[in-house]
Coordinates of C-alpha atoms in Angstrom, one line a residue:
X1 CA 24.9 90.3 -40.3
X2 CA 27.2 88.9 -37.5
X3 CA 26.6 88.5 -33.6
X4 CA 28.1 91.1 -30.9
X5 CA 30.2 87.9 -30.5
X6 CA 30.4 87.2 -33.9
X7 CA 34.7 87.1 -33.3
X8 CA 34.8 84.6 -30.1
X9 CA 32.5 82.4 -32.7
X10 CA 35.2 82.5 -35.4
X11 CA 38.0 82.0 -32.6
X12 CA 36.0 78.8 -31.0
X13 CA 35.7 77.7 -34.2
X14 CA 39.9 77.4 -34.5
X15 CA 40.2 75.8 -31.3
X16 CA 37.6 73.4 -32.4
X17 CA 39.7 72.5 -35.9
X18 CA 43.3 72.0 -33.9
X19 CA 42.3 70.5 -31.8
X20 CA 41.3 67.8 -33.9
X21 CA 44.2 68.3 -35.8
X22 CA 46.4 67.8 -32.9
X23 CA 44.7 64.5 -31.5
X24 CA 44.8 62.9 -35.5
X25 CA 48.6 63.7 -35.4
X26 CA 48.3 62.0 -31.5
X27 CA 46.6 59.1 -33.5
X28 CA 49.1 58.7 -36.2
X29 CA 52.2 58.7 -33.9
X30 CA 50.4 56.6 -31.8
X31 CA 49.5 54.1 -34.9
X32 CA 53.5 54.3 -36.0
X33 CA 54.1 50.7 -35.7
X34 CA 50.8 49.4 -36.3
X35 CA 51.1 47.1 -39.5
X36 CA 48.6 48.5 -42.2
X37 CA 48.4 52.0 -40.4
X38 CA 47.2 54.8 -42.6
X39 CA 47.8 58.1 -42.3
X40 CA 45.1 60.2 -40.9
X41 CA 44.8 64.3 -41.6
X42 CA 41.7 66.1 -40.6
X43 CA 40.7 68.0 -43.6
X44 CA 39.8 72.2 -42.8
X45 CA 37.6 74.2 -44.9
X46 CA 36.5 77.9 -44.7
X47 CA 32.8 78.0 -42.8
X48 CA 30.4 80.0 -44.9
X49 CA 30.8 83.4 -45.0
X50 CA 28.1 86.0 -44.0
X51 CA 26.9 88.6 -46.3
X52 CA 27.1 92.3 -45.3
X53 CA 25.6 94.9 -46.3
X54 CA 28.3 97.2 -46.3
X55 CA 31.0 95.3 -47.2
X56 CA 29.8 92.2 -48.7
X57 CA 31.1 89.0 -47.2
X58 CA 32.4 88.4 -44.1
X59 CA 34.4 85.1 -43.5
X60 CA 32.7 82.7 -40.2
X61 CA 35.6 80.5 -39.1
X62 CA 36.8 77.1 -39.9
X63 CA 35.3 73.8 -39.8
X64 CA 37.5 70.5 -39.6
X65 CA 35.5 69.0 -42.6
X66 CA 36.2 65.0 -42.0
X67 CA 38.9 62.5 -41.3
X68 CA 40.4 60.7 -43.5
X69 CA 43.3 58.4 -44.6
X70 CA 46.5 58.9 -46.9
X71 CA 46.1 56.2 -49.5
X72 CA 47.3 55.5 -53.4
X73 CA 44.5 52.7 -54.8
X74 CA 46.4 52.5 -57.9
X75 CA 49.9 51.2 -55.5
X76 CA 47.3 49.2 -53.6
X77 CA 46.7 47.4 -57.2
X78 CA 49.8 46.9 -58.5
X79 CA 51.0 45.5 -55.0
X80 CA 47.9 43.1 -55.0
X81 CA 48.8 41.6 -58.7
X82 CA 52.7 41.9 -58.0
X83 CA 52.2 39.9 -54.3
X84 CA 50.4 36.9 -56.7
X85 CA 53.3 36.3 -58.8
X86 CA 55.9 36.8 -55.5
X87 CA 53.3 34.5 -53.3
X88 CA 53.7 32.0 -56.1
X89 CA 57.4 32.0 -56.7
X90 CA 58.3 31.7 -53.3
X91 CA 55.6 28.8 -52.4
X92 CA 57.3 26.6 -55.6
X93 CA 61.4 27.4 -54.1
X94 CA 60.4 26.1 -51.3
X95 CA 58.8 22.5 -52.5
X96 CA 61.3 23.0 -55.4
X97 CA 64.3 22.5 -52.5
X98 CA 62.3 19.7 -51.1
X99 CA 62.9 17.6 -54.4
X100 CA 66.7 19.2 -55.7
X101 CA 67.4 17.8 -51.7
X102 CA 65.8 13.8 -53.1
X103 CA 68.1 13.6 -55.2
X104 CA 70.8 15.2 -54.7
X105 CA 73.9 12.7 -53.5
X106 CA 77.1 13.9 -51.8
X107 CA 80.2 11.9 -50.1
X108 CA 77.6 11.4 -46.6
X109 CA 74.4 10.9 -49.2
X110 CA 74.8 7.6 -51.5
X111 CA 72.3 8.4 -54.4
X112 CA 71.5 6.7 -57.8
X113 CA 75.5 7.4 -59.1
X114 CA 76.3 5.4 -56.0
X115 CA 74.5 2.8 -56.4
X116 CA 74.6 2.5 -59.9
X117 CA 77.9 2.4 -60.3
X118 CA 77.7 -0.1 -57.6
X119 CA 75.7 -2.4 -59.5
X120 CA 77.8 -2.3 -63.0
X121 CA 81.3 -2.4 -60.9
X122 CA 80.3 -5.5 -60.0
X123 CA 79.0 -6.2 -63.3
X124 CA 82.5 -6.1 -64.3
X125 CA 83.8 -8.0 -62.0
X126 CA 81.6 -11.0 -63.0
X127 CA 83.3 -10.8 -66.1
X128 CA 86.6 -13.0 -65.4
X129 CA 83.9 -14.9 -62.8
X130 CA 80.8 -15.9 -64.2
X131 CA 80.6 -18.5 -62.2
X132 CA 81.0 -17.8 -59.0
X133 CA 78.3 -17.5 -56.7
X134 CA 79.5 -14.8 -54.7
X135 CA 80.0 -12.3 -57.1
X136 CA 76.9 -13.4 -58.8
X137 CA 74.5 -13.2 -55.5
X138 CA 76.5 -9.2 -54.8
X139 CA 75.3 -8.4 -58.0
X140 CA 71.6 -9.6 -57.7
X141 CA 71.8 -7.7 -54.6
X142 CA 73.2 -5.1 -56.1
X143 CA 69.8 -4.2 -58.4
X144 CA 67.8 -5.1 -55.9
X145 CA 69.9 -2.0 -53.7
X146 CA 69.0 0.1 -57.0
X147 CA 66.0 -0.7 -57.6
X148 CA 64.8 0.2 -53.3
X149 CA 66.4 3.6 -54.1
X150 CA 64.3 4.0 -56.6
X151 CA 60.6 2.7 -54.7
X152 CA 62.5 5.2 -51.4
X153 CA 62.7 8.1 -54.6
X154 CA 58.6 7.4 -55.2
X155 CA 57.1 6.8 -52.0
X156 CA 59.2 10.6 -50.4
X157 CA 58.5 11.9 -54.1
X158 CA 54.4 10.9 -53.6
X159 CA 55.1 12.6 -50.0
X160 CA 56.0 15.4 -51.3
X161 CA 52.4 15.0 -53.6
X162 CA 50.4 14.6 -50.5
X163 CA 51.9 17.4 -48.6
X164 CA 50.8 19.8 -51.5
X165 CA 47.4 18.4 -51.6
X166 CA 46.7 19.4 -47.8
X167 CA 47.6 22.5 -48.6
X168 CA 45.6 23.0 -51.3
X169 CA 42.6 22.2 -48.8
X170 CA 44.6 24.6 -45.6
X171 CA 44.9 27.3 -48.8
X172 CA 41.1 26.9 -49.4
X173 CA 40.1 27.3 -46.1
X174 CA 42.4 30.4 -45.6
X175 CA 40.9 31.9 -48.8
X176 CA 37.6 31.7 -47.5
X177 CA 38.8 32.8 -43.7
X178 CA 39.4 35.9 -45.5
X179 CA 36.4 36.7 -47.7
X180 CA 34.2 36.0 -44.8
X181 CA 36.0 38.9 -42.8
X182 CA 36.3 41.8 -45.4
X183 CA 32.3 40.9 -45.8
X184 CA 31.6 41.6 -42.3
X185 CA 34.4 44.8 -42.3
X186 CA 32.8 45.5 -45.2
X187 CA 29.5 46.1 -43.6
X188 CA 30.8 47.6 -40.5
X189 CA 32.6 50.3 -43.0
X190 CA 29.2 50.9 -45.0
X191 CA 27.1 51.6 -41.1
X192 CA 29.4 54.3 -40.1
X193 CA 29.9 55.8 -43.6
X194 CA 26.2 56.0 -44.4
X195 CA 26.4 58.4 -41.6
X196 CA 28.6 60.4 -42.9
X197 CA 31.8 59.7 -41.7
X198 CA 34.8 58.0 -42.6
X199 CA 35.7 54.6 -41.5
X200 CA 40.0 54.7 -41.9
X201 CA 40.4 52.2 -39.4
X202 CA 37.9 49.4 -40.8
X203 CA 39.6 50.6 -44.2
X204 CA 43.4 49.9 -42.8
X205 CA 42.3 46.4 -41.4
X206 CA 40.6 45.6 -44.9
X207 CA 44.0 46.9 -47.3
X208 CA 45.5 44.4 -44.6
X209 CA 43.6 41.1 -45.3
X210 CA 43.7 41.8 -48.9
X211 CA 47.1 41.8 -48.6
X212 CA 47.6 38.9 -47.6
X213 CA 44.9 36.9 -49.3
X214 CA 46.6 38.6 -52.5
X215 CA 49.2 35.8 -51.6
X216 CA 47.0 32.8 -52.1
X217 CA 45.4 33.8 -54.8
X218 CA 45.1 36.5 -57.9
X219 CA 42.3 39.7 -56.9
X220 CA 40.6 42.1 -58.6
X221 CA 39.0 44.3 -56.4
X222 CA 36.5 47.2 -57.2
X223 CA 34.5 49.5 -55.2
X224 CA 31.3 51.8 -56.3
X225 CA 29.1 54.1 -55.0
X226 CA 25.7 53.1 -53.8
X227 CA 23.1 55.0 -55.8
X228 CA 19.4 55.3 -55.6
X229 CA 19.0 52.9 -59.1
X230 CA 15.2 54.9 -59.9
X231 CA 17.7 58.0 -59.5
X232 CA 21.6 57.4 -60.4
X233 CA 22.3 60.6 -59.0
X234 CA 21.3 60.2 -56.2
X235 CA 24.1 58.8 -53.8
X236 CA 22.8 57.3 -51.0
X237 CA 25.7 56.7 -48.5
X238 CA 28.0 54.1 -48.5
X239 CA 30.2 51.8 -51.0
X240 CA 30.0 48.4 -52.6
X241 CA 33.0 46.6 -52.4
X242 CA 34.0 43.6 -54.8
X243 CA 37.0 41.3 -54.5
X244 CA 37.1 38.7 -57.8
X245 CA 39.3 36.3 -58.4
X246 CA 39.0 34.4 -62.1
X247 CA 36.0 36.9 -62.4
X248 CA 33.9 34.7 -60.1
X249 CA 33.2 36.8 -57.0
X250 CA 34.7 36.0 -54.0
X251 CA 33.3 39.1 -52.2
X252 CA 30.3 41.0 -52.7
X253 CA 29.5 43.7 -50.7
X254 CA 28.8 41.8 -47.2
X255 CA 28.2 38.8 -48.5
X256 CA 30.8 36.4 -49.9
X257 CA 31.1 33.1 -51.6
X258 CA 32.9 30.2 -50.2
X259 CA 35.4 27.2 -52.0
X260 CA 35.6 23.8 -50.9
X261 CA 37.5 20.7 -52.1
X262 CA 36.0 17.5 -53.2
X263 CA 37.9 14.2 -54.0
X264 CA 38.9 13.2 -57.0
X265 CA 36.8 10.1 -58.2
X266 CA 39.7 9.5 -61.1
X267 CA 43.3 10.0 -61.0
X268 CA 44.7 11.8 -63.7
X269 CA 48.4 10.4 -63.9
X270 CA 49.4 7.0 -63.1
X271 CA 51.1 7.2 -60.5
X272 CA 49.0 10.0 -58.7
X273 CA 48.1 9.2 -54.5
X274 CA 44.5 8.3 -54.0
X275 CA 42.4 11.5 -53.4
X276 CA 43.8 14.6 -54.4
X277 CA 41.4 17.8 -54.3
X278 CA 40.3 19.4 -57.0
X279 CA 38.7 23.1 -56.4
X280 CA 34.9 24.5 -56.9
X281 CA 32.4 26.9 -56.0
X282 CA 29.9 25.5 -52.9
X283 CA 27.0 27.6 -54.4
X284 CA 26.7 26.5 -57.8
X285 CA 29.4 23.5 -58.1
X286 CA 31.3 25.4 -60.6
X287 CA 35.0 24.3 -60.8
X288 CA 37.1 26.3 -60.0
X289 CA 40.5 25.3 -62.0
X290 CA 44.2 26.3 -61.0
X291 CA 45.9 25.9 -63.7
X292 CA 44.7 29.0 -66.3
X293 CA 47.5 30.6 -67.3
X294 CA 46.2 34.7 -65.4
X295 CA 46.1 32.3 -62.1
X296 CA 49.0 32.9 -59.7
X297 CA 49.6 33.1 -56.4
X298 CA 50.5 30.3 -53.7
X299 CA 47.6 28.1 -54.7
X300 CA 48.8 28.1 -58.4
X301 CA 52.1 27.0 -57.3
X302 CA 51.1 24.0 -54.8
X303 CA 48.8 22.9 -57.8
X304 CA 52.1 23.0 -60.4
X305 CA 53.5 20.8 -58.0
X306 CA 51.0 18.3 -57.7
X307 CA 49.5 18.7 -60.8
X308 CA 52.3 19.3 -63.0
X309 CA 53.1 17.3 -66.3
X310 CA 54.7 19.3 -68.3
X311 CA 52.0 18.6 -71.2
X312 CA 53.4 15.1 -71.3
X313 CA 50.3 13.8 -70.2
X314 CA 48.1 11.8 -72.6
X315 CA 46.8 14.0 -75.4
X316 CA 45.6 12.7 -79.4
X317 CA 42.4 13.1 -81.6
X318 CA 39.2 11.2 -81.6
X319 CA 38.8 9.3 -84.6
X320 CA 35.8 7.7 -84.1
X321 CA 33.6 6.4 -82.1
X322 CA 33.2 2.0 -82.5
X323 CA 30.6 0.8 -80.1
X324 CA 31.7 1.8 -76.3
X325 CA 35.1 2.1 -78.3
X326 CA 36.9 5.5 -78.5
X327 CA 39.5 5.2 -81.4
X328 CA 42.4 7.8 -80.9
X329 CA 44.4 8.4 -83.6
X330 CA 48.1 10.3 -83.2
X331 CA 49.0 9.9 -80.0
X332 CA 51.9 12.4 -77.6
X333 CA 52.8 9.3 -76.3
X334 CA 53.7 6.2 -78.2
X335 CA 55.5 3.7 -76.1
X336 CA 55.1 1.4 -73.3
X337 CA 57.8 3.7 -71.5
X338 CA 56.0 6.4 -71.4
X339 CA 52.4 5.8 -70.7
X340 CA 51.2 8.0 -67.6
X341 CA 47.7 7.3 -67.8
X342 CA 45.9 5.5 -65.7
X343 CA 44.8 2.1 -66.3
X344 CA 41.2 3.6 -66.0
X345 CA 39.9 7.0 -65.8
X346 CA 38.2 9.9 -67.3
X347 CA 38.9 11.1 -71.1
X348 CA 38.5 14.4 -72.1
X349 CA 36.7 14.6 -75.5
X350 CA 36.6 18.2 -76.1
X351 CA 35.1 20.1 -73.1
X352 CA 33.2 16.8 -71.5
X353 CA 34.8 13.6 -69.9
X354 CA 33.8 10.0 -69.9
X355 CA 34.8 7.6 -68.2
X356 CA 36.8 4.7 -69.6
X357 CA 37.5 1.4 -67.7
X358 CA 40.7 0.0 -70.1
X359 CA 42.7 0.8 -73.5
X360 CA 44.5 -0.9 -75.7
X361 CA 47.5 0.5 -77.5
X362 CA 48.1 -0.6 -80.9
X363 CA 51.2 -0.3 -83.0
X364 CA 51.1 -1.1 -87.2
X365 CA 53.9 -3.1 -87.5
X366 CA 54.4 -1.7 -91.3
X367 CA 54.0 1.2 -90.6
X368 CA 54.1 1.9 -87.2
X369 CA 51.1 4.1 -86.8
X370 CA 50.1 4.0 -83.8
X371 CA 46.6 4.1 -82.3
X372 CA 44.8 4.0 -78.8
X373 CA 40.9 2.6 -78.2
X374 CA 39.3 3.3 -75.1
X375 CA 37.0 1.2 -73.7
X376 CA 34.0 3.0 -72.7
X377 CA 31.3 2.7 -70.0
X378 CA 28.1 1.7 -71.2
X379 CA 26.6 5.8 -70.8
X380 CA 25.7 8.0 -73.2
X381 CA 28.1 8.3 -76.2
X382 CA 26.0 9.1 -79.5
X383 CA 27.4 12.6 -79.0
X384 CA 30.9 11.5 -79.2
X385 CA 30.3 10.2 -82.4
X386 CA 29.7 14.0 -83.7
X387 CA 33.4 14.8 -82.2
X388 CA 35.5 13.3 -84.9
X389 CA 38.8 15.4 -85.4
X390 CA 38.7 17.1 -82.1
X391 CA 40.9 17.0 -79.3
X392 CA 41.3 14.1 -76.9
X393 CA 43.6 14.0 -73.3
X394 CA 43.3 12.5 -69.8
X395 CA 44.0 14.5 -67.0
X396 CA 44.6 18.0 -67.2
X397 CA 47.9 19.5 -69.5
X398 CA 49.5 21.6 -66.8
X399 CA 52.8 22.6 -68.2
X400 CA 55.4 22.8 -65.2
X401 CA 57.2 19.7 -64.0
X402 CA 55.7 18.9 -60.8
X403 CA 55.4 16.0 -59.5
X404 CA 53.7 13.0 -61.9
X405 CA 56.7 14.3 -64.6
X406 CA 59.3 13.1 -62.6
X407 CA 57.6 10.1 -61.1
X408 CA 56.8 9.4 -65.3
X409 CA 60.2 10.2 -66.1
X410 CA 61.6 8.0 -63.4
X411 CA 59.5 4.9 -64.6
X412 CA 60.0 5.7 -68.2
X413 CA 64.3 5.1 -67.1
X414 CA 62.9 1.9 -65.4
X415 CA 60.8 0.9 -67.8
X416 CA 63.4 1.0 -70.5
X417 CA 66.4 -0.4 -68.5
X418 CA 64.3 -3.4 -67.3
X419 CA 62.8 -4.2 -70.7
X420 CA 66.8 -4.4 -72.4
X421 CA 68.6 -6.3 -69.2
X422 CA 65.2 -8.9 -69.1
X423 CA 65.5 -9.1 -73.0
X424 CA 69.4 -10.1 -72.7
X425 CA 68.7 -12.3 -69.8
X426 CA 66.0 -13.8 -72.1
X427 CA 68.3 -14.6 -74.9
X428 CA 70.4 -17.3 -72.2
X429 CA 70.4 -19.9 -70.2
X430 CA 71.1 -19.6 -65.7
X431 CA 73.7 -22.5 -64.5
X432 CA 71.5 -24.9 -64.8
X433 CA 70.5 -25.1 -68.5
X434 CA 67.4 -24.0 -68.0
X435 CA 66.0 -20.8 -69.9
X436 CA 66.2 -17.5 -67.7
X437 CA 62.9 -16.0 -66.8
X438 CA 61.8 -12.5 -66.2
X439 CA 65.0 -10.9 -63.8
X440 CA 63.5 -7.3 -63.2
X441 CA 59.6 -7.8 -62.6
X442 CA 56.9 -5.0 -61.0
X443 CA 54.7 -6.4 -58.2
X444 CA 51.2 -6.5 -58.6
X445 CA 49.0 -4.9 -55.1
X446 CA 48.0 -8.8 -54.6
X447 CA 51.9 -9.6 -53.5
X448 CA 52.7 -11.6 -56.9
X449 CA 54.8 -10.6 -59.4
X450 CA 54.5 -8.8 -62.9
X451 CA 56.2 -11.1 -66.1
X452 CA 56.3 -9.4 -69.3
X453 CA 56.7 -10.7 -72.7
X454 CA 54.6 -8.6 -75.1
X455 CA 56.2 -4.9 -74.9
X456 CA 54.3 -3.4 -78.1
X457 CA 50.7 -4.2 -78.1
X458 CA 49.3 -4.7 -75.4
X459 CA 46.0 -4.4 -73.3
X460 CA 46.0 -2.4 -70.0
X461 CA 44.2 -5.3 -68.4
X462 CA 47.4 -7.5 -69.0
X463 CA 50.7 -7.8 -67.4
X464 CA 53.1 -5.0 -69.8
X465 CA 55.9 -2.7 -68.6
X466 CA 53.1 0.0 -68.0
X467 CA 52.4 -2.2 -64.9
X468 CA 55.8 -1.2 -63.9
X469 CA 56.6 2.0 -61.9
X470 CA 58.8 3.4 -59.4
X471 CA 56.5 2.3 -56.1
X472 CA 57.0 -1.7 -57.2
X473 CA 60.0 -2.5 -59.3
X474 CA 61.9 -5.4 -58.2
X475 CA 64.3 -8.3 -58.7
X476 CA 62.4 -11.8 -59.7
X477 CA 62.0 -13.3 -55.7
X478 CA 63.8 -17.0 -56.9
X479 CA 67.0 -14.9 -58.7
X480 CA 67.6 -13.0 -55.2
X481 CA 66.8 -16.2 -53.6
X482 CA 69.5 -18.6 -55.8
X483 CA 72.1 -16.6 -58.3
X484 CA 72.3 -19.9 -60.3
X485 CA 69.3 -18.6 -62.4
X486 CA 70.7 -15.7 -63.8
X487 CA 72.1 -16.0 -67.1
X488 CA 75.2 -15.0 -68.8
X489 CA 75.4 -17.1 -71.4
X490 CA 73.3 -17.9 -74.3
X491 CA 74.2 -21.7 -74.6
X492 CA 73.6 -24.5 -71.7
X493 CA 76.7 -24.7 -69.4
X494 CA 78.7 -27.6 -69.7
X495 CA 82.0 -25.9 -68.3
X496 CA 82.1 -23.5 -65.7
X497 CA 85.7 -21.7 -66.8
X498 CA 83.9 -21.5 -70.3
X499 CA 84.7 -17.9 -71.5
X500 CA 81.8 -17.8 -73.0
X501 CA 80.0 -18.1 -70.5
X502 CA 79.9 -14.1 -69.9
X503 CA 78.9 -13.1 -73.4
X504 CA 75.5 -12.4 -72.0
X505 CA 77.7 -9.4 -69.3
X506 CA 78.9 -7.2 -71.5
X507 CA 75.7 -6.6 -73.6
X508 CA 74.4 -6.4 -69.2
X509 CA 77.5 -2.8 -68.7
X510 CA 76.8 -2.0 -73.0
X511 CA 73.9 0.3 -70.5
X512 CA 76.2 1.5 -68.4
X513 CA 77.5 4.0 -71.2
X514 CA 76.7 2.2 -74.6
X515 CA 73.3 1.0 -75.1
X516 CA 70.3 3.8 -74.9
X517 CA 68.0 3.7 -72.2
X518 CA 66.8 7.3 -72.1
X519 CA 66.7 10.0 -73.5
X520 CA 69.2 8.7 -76.2
X521 CA 71.5 8.2 -74.0
X522 CA 72.7 5.7 -71.6
X523 CA 71.6 5.1 -67.8
X524 CA 74.7 6.7 -66.4
X525 CA 72.6 9.5 -67.6
X526 CA 69.5 9.5 -66.2
X527 CA 70.5 11.3 -63.0
X528 CA 72.3 14.1 -65.1
X529 CA 68.9 14.5 -66.8
X530 CA 66.9 14.7 -64.1
X531 CA 68.8 16.7 -61.9
X532 CA 69.2 19.1 -64.3
X533 CA 65.6 19.6 -65.4
X534 CA 65.3 20.3 -61.1
X535 CA 67.9 22.7 -61.3
X536 CA 66.5 24.7 -64.2
X537 CA 63.0 24.5 -62.3
X538 CA 65.0 25.9 -59.1
X539 CA 66.9 28.3 -60.6
X540 CA 64.1 29.9 -62.1
X541 CA 61.7 29.7 -58.8
X542 CA 64.8 31.2 -56.8
X543 CA 65.3 34.5 -59.5
X544 CA 61.5 34.5 -60.2
X545 CA 60.9 35.4 -56.4
X546 CA 64.1 37.0 -56.2
X547 CA 62.6 39.8 -59.1
X548 CA 59.3 39.7 -57.5
X549 CA 60.0 40.3 -53.8
X550 CA 61.9 43.3 -55.1
X551 CA 59.8 44.5 -57.2
X552 CA 56.9 44.5 -54.2
X553 CA 59.6 46.0 -51.7
X554 CA 59.7 49.2 -54.0
X555 CA 55.9 50.2 -54.7
X556 CA 55.7 49.0 -50.7
X557 CA 58.1 51.7 -50.8
X558 CA 56.1 54.1 -52.8
X559 CA 52.6 53.1 -51.2
X560 CA 54.6 54.1 -48.1
X561 CA 55.7 57.2 -48.8
X562 CA 52.2 58.6 -49.5
X563 CA 50.4 56.5 -46.2
X564 CA 53.0 55.5 -43.9
X565 CA 53.2 57.3 -40.2
X566 CA 56.8 60.6 -40.6
X567 CA 57.7 60.7 -37.2
X568 CA 59.4 63.5 -37.9
X569 CA 56.6 64.6 -40.2
X570 CA 54.5 64.2 -37.3
X571 CA 56.8 66.3 -34.5
X572 CA 56.3 69.5 -37.4
X573 CA 52.7 69.1 -37.6
X574 CA 52.0 68.6 -33.9
X575 CA 54.4 71.9 -33.6
X576 CA 52.4 73.9 -36.4
X577 CA 49.0 72.8 -35.1
X578 CA 50.1 74.1 -31.1
X579 CA 51.1 77.2 -32.5
X580 CA 47.5 77.6 -34.5
X581 CA 46.0 77.1 -31.7
X582 CA 47.8 79.4 -29.2
X583 CA 47.2 82.3 -31.6
X584 CA 43.5 80.5 -31.8
X585 CA 43.6 80.9 -28.0
X586 CA 45.4 84.1 -28.3
X587 CA 42.1 85.5 -30.6
X588 CA 39.8 83.9 -27.7
X589 CA 41.7 86.6 -24.8
X590 CA 41.7 89.6 -26.7
X591 CA 37.9 89.6 -27.5
X592 CA 37.2 88.8 -24.0
X593 CA 39.3 92.2 -22.9
X594 CA 36.9 93.7 -25.5
X595 CA 34.4 92.5 -24.5
X596 CA 35.1 93.4 -21.0
X597 CA 35.5 97.0 -21.7
X598 CA 32.7 97.2 -23.9
X599 CA 30.1 95.7 -21.3
X600 CA 31.5 95.9 -17.7
X601 CA 34.2 99.5 -18.4
X602 CA 31.7 102.3 -20.5
X603 CA 29.7 103.9 -19.2
X604 CA 26.4 104.6 -20.6

């Protein structure tokens, strides 16, 4: 049975409900430019009807049941997934531009082509006057300039690798920071929602943080209601929100797991700088890999540039264990020029790492079969014997062309070029009639010069072209100071005008175009091949970043079509709720007049 003032209660409920709707609209308008804000709506519901014996049920008004945000989780998930890909190629594009600029040359920048051609132009001039000390001196110093070009390139590439390494640490710090903030927000959300409210603003803040986190690493999210463990159908209020990366929990409700960086004990590639960071989970110590196929985001791009070897790290098959020596057959690297593993490091057999102190490459002169013998540290190796036929590798196999790849390509070119020019020099005599020594050498860390005798079978503890890199290559110091020591003839010089004195000059000139030096071509093709690799990678990054950015914009447009604040729409809602509020006021006014007539003006 309704009360005497039942109508006033109904009118009052309408005033309260539409007042809440107007306030919600005002909140939407005030946050129209707030980043990440989702439009909120007041959800109105009819109040429970009253039963009446005469005419059934009678409506009792309206109530503002809740204020919720408009947000489509599907579009959020799609955006986060795509944002990781966009972040990856944006960062890769940034670093590829730097690498591209290093190899770019024009009229203002003297690069590979200029110093290479200058060296061979001077060599061409020597053909007519091979005994001219001024010409010889110019050629020798042009050769040294050519070597210094690669010294500088090696330094610059390693600087980029160092920048990438520092960015790995920075990104890990950002990931941990986002994880901590999200865990705190999760706790605050539950404090509000367990009491029956909706933490709309906090949910928006969390979504913005996940937007930013997804650009760094791929994220997987899940949210489920908190239920009674004994009574699964009993909802206790609140939700449990989780974020995973690579299947591992980063955020688990109000708790989070941290990542940490630690320096490698051993190099993975011969030319790596010291102290490269790997990542692991702080709580468990389990490794966090940045090379998985499922990995994306800026962290993936930084790893690819820093560690990318184009899958050309040392790989082979375990043949046998001989004492403390592991014998590897069917290696993918079979020449000294192509070797890129460190002199000592970690050999991965199956999925386990073992430290080696040195290695030796042996090539059968008859069959041409190549095998490697790795000298291992004295430790438990019995489990290795049972792994015959298992794959063996040094370092990670990274399917990307990064700093290790480009350094390795430079080394391969320089070793091949130097080996051939040194062989030519070794076949002749200098102007003093003495046998020529090694023309192009490698500087040891102690400042002494390494000269090379045998280029095939070698031990990593002895001098060989393996030790020649873009960082340490140079012209023999004696030849730099005394041009008489350069060999241009295969016989002792009796007459400085003897034409045969230039017989070796033609052989050296052939290294420019005719003699195979690098990838089946002459030395002049080196820059063309390298710049082609760089251009392909740069264009790929540009195209994919553009594509993923367009997709992100499209997904975000759909997402905003649901959750963004439209000022025109809010203006219409404001008028709509105002009219409703005014009508509710008229109900109150009308009922007030009715009750006034009934109570004060009707005589009994």
